[in-house]
PDB file of C-alpha atoms in Angstrom:
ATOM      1  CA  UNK A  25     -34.185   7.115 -31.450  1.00 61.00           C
ATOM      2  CA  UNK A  26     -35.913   4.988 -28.631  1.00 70.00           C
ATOM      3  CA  UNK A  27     -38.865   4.139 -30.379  1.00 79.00           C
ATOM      4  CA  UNK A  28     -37.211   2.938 -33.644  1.00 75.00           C
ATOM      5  CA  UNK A  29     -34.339   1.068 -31.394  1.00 75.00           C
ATOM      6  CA  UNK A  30     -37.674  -1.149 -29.716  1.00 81.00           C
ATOM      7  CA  UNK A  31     -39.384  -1.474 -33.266  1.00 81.00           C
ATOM      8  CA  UNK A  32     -36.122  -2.720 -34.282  1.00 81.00           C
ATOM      9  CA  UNK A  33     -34.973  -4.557 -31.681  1.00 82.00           C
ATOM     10  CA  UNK A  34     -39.027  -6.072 -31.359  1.00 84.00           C
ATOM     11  CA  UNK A  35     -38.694  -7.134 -34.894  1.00 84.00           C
ATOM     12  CA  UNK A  36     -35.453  -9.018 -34.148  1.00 85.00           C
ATOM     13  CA  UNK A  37     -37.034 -10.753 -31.737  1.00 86.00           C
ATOM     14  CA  UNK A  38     -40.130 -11.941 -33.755  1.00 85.00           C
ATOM     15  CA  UNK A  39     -38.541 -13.120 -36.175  1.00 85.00           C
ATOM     16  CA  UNK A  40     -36.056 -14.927 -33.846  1.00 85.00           C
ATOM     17  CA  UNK A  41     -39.110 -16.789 -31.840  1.00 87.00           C
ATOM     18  CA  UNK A  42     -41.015 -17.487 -34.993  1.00 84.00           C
ATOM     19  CA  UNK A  43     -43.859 -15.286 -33.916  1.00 82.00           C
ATOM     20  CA  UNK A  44     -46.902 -15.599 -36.352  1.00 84.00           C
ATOM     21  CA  UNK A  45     -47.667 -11.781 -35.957  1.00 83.00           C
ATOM     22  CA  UNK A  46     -48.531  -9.399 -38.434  1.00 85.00           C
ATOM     23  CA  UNK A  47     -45.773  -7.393 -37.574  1.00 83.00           C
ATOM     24  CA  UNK A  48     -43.288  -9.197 -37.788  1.00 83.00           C
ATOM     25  CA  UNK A  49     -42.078  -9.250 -41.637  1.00 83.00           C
ATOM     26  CA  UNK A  50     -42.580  -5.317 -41.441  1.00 88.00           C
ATOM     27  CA  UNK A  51     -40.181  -4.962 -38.213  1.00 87.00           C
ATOM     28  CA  UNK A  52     -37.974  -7.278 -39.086  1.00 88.00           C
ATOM     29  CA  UNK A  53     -37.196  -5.416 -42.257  1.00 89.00           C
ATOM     30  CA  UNK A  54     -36.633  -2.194 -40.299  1.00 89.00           C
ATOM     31  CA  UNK A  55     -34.234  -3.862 -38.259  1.00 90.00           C
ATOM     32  CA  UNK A  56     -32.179  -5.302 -41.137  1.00 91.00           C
ATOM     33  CA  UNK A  57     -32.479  -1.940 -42.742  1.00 91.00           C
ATOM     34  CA  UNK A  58     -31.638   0.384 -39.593  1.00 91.00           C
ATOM     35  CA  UNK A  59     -28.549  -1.605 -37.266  1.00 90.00           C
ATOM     36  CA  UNK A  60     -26.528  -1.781 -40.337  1.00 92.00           C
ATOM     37  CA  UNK A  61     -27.326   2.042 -40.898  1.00 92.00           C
ATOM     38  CA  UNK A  62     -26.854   3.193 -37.481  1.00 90.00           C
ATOM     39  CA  UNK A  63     -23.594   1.151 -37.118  1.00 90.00           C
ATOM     40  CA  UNK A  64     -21.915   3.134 -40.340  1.00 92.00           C
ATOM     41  CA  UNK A  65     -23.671   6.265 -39.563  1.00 91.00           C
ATOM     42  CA  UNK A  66     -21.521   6.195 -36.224  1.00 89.00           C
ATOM     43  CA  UNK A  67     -18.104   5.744 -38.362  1.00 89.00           C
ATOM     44  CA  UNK A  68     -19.166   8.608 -40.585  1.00 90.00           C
ATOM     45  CA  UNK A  69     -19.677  11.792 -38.578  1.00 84.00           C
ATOM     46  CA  UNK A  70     -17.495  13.849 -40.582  1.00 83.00           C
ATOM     47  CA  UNK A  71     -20.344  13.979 -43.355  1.00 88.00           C
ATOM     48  CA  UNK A  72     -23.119  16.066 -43.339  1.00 91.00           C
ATOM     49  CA  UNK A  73     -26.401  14.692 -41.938  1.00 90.00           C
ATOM     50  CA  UNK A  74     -28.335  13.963 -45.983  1.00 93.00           C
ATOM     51  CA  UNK A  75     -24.906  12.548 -46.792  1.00 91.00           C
ATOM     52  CA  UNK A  76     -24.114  10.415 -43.841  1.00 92.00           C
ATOM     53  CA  UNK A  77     -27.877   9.224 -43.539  1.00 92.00           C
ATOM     54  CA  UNK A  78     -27.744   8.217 -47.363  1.00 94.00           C
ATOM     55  CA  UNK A  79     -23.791   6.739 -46.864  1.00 94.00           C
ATOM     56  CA  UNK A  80     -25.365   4.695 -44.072  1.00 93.00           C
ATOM     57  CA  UNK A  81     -28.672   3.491 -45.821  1.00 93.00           C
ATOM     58  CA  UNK A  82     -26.384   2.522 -48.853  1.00 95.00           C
ATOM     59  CA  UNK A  83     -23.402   0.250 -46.691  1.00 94.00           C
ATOM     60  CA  UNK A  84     -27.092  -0.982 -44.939  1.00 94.00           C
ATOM     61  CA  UNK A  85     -28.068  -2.389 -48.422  1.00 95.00           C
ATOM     62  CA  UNK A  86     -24.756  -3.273 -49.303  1.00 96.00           C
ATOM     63  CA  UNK A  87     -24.283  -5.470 -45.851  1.00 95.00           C
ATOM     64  CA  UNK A  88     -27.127  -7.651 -46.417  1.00 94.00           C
ATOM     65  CA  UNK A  89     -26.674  -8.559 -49.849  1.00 96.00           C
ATOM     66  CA  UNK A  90     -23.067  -9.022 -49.071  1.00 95.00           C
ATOM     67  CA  UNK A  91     -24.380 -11.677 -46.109  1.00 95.00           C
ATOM     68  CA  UNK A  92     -27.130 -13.111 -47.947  1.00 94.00           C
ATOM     69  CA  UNK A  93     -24.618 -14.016 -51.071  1.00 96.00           C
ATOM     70  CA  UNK A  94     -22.140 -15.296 -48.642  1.00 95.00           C
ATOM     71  CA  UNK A  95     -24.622 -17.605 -47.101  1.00 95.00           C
ATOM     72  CA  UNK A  96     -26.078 -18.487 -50.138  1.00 95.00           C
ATOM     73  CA  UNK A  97     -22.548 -19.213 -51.844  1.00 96.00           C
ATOM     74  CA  UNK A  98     -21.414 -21.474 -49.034  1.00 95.00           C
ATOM     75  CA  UNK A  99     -25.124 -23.383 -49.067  1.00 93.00           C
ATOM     76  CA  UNK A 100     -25.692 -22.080 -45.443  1.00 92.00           C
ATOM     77  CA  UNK A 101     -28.566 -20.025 -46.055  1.00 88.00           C
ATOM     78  CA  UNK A 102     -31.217 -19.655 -43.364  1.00 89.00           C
ATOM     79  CA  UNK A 103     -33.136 -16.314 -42.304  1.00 87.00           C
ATOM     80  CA  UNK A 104     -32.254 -16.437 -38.807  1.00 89.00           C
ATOM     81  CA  UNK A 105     -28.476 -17.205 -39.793  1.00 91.00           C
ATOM     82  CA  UNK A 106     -29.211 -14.319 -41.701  1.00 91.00           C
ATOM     83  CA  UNK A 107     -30.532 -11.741 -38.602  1.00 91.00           C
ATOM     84  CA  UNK A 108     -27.938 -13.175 -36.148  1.00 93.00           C
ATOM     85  CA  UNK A 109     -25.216 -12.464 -39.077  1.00 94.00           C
ATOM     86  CA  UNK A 110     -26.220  -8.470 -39.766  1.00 93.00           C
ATOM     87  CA  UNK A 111     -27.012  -8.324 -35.817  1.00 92.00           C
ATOM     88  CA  UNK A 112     -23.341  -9.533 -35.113  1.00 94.00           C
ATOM     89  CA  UNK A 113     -21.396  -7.304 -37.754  1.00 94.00           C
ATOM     90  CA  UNK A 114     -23.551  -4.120 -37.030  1.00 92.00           C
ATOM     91  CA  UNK A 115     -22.810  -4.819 -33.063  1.00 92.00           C
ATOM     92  CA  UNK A 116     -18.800  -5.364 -34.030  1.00 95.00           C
ATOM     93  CA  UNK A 117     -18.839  -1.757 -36.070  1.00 93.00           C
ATOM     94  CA  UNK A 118     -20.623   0.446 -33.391  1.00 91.00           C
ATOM     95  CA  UNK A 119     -18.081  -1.922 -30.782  1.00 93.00           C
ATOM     96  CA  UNK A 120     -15.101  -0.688 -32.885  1.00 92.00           C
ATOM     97  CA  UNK A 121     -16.158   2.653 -33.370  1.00 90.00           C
ATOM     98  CA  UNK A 122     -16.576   3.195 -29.276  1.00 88.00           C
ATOM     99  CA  UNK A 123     -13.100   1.676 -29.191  1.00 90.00           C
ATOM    100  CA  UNK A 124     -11.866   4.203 -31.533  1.00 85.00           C
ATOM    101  CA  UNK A 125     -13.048   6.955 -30.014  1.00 83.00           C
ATOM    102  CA  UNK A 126     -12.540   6.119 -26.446  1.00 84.00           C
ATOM    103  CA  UNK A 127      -8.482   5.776 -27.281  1.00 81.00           C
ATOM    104  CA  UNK A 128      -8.619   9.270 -29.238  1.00 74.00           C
ATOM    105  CA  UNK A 129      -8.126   7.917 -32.991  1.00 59.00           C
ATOM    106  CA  UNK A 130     -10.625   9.598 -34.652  1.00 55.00           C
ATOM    107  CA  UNK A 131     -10.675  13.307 -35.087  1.00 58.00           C
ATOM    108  CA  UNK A 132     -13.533  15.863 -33.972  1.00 57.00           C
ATOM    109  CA  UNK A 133     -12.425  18.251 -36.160  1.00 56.00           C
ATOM    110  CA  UNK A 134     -11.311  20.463 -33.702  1.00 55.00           C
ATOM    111  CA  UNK A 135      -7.849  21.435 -33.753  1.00 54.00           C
ATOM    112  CA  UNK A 136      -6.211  21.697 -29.572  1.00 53.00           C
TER     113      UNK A 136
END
């Protein structure tokens, strides 16, 4: 979990700075592919782990066409607009899920 949060945070960060590195387009990808996914995989641990890993890789998808037809449909398309945009909304969804579960709302499904 470490190593893919630094690959994805690293890509992030190239592609922020403008960094000519090879890396770059491959990281970058992993990040827009994995914060969306971790985000909704921390909303969905009811599932089972095949379901909630494919769930989260599918709303992951979802999200950044959803953001990248918004921006393009309101002629403010730009690829960092584009990485702050998923970076913010996955952020806000693991921030409301730790909310959630700090004040009790979701259920473990343990009965008291």
């Amino acid at each position: 979990m470490g190593a893919a949060t630094g690959i994805g945070g690293l890509g992030a960060i190239l592609a922020l700075a403008g960094s000519d590195s090879a890396l770059r387009g491959p990281f970058t990808l992993f990040f827009l592919l994995a914060a969306p996914a971790v985000a909704v995989a921390a909303a969905l641990r009811g599932l089972d782990p095949l379901g909630r890993m494919l769930a989260a890789l599918a709303c992951s998808v979802v999200l950044n066409m959803l953001v990248a037809q918004g921006m393009l449909a309101t002629h403010r398309w730009s690829w960092r607009g584009g990485i702050v945009a998923v970076t913010v909304i996955s952020s806000l969804l693991l921030l409301l899920v730790q909310v959630r579960r700090r004040r009790g709302r979701t259920t473990t499904g343990r009965t008291p």
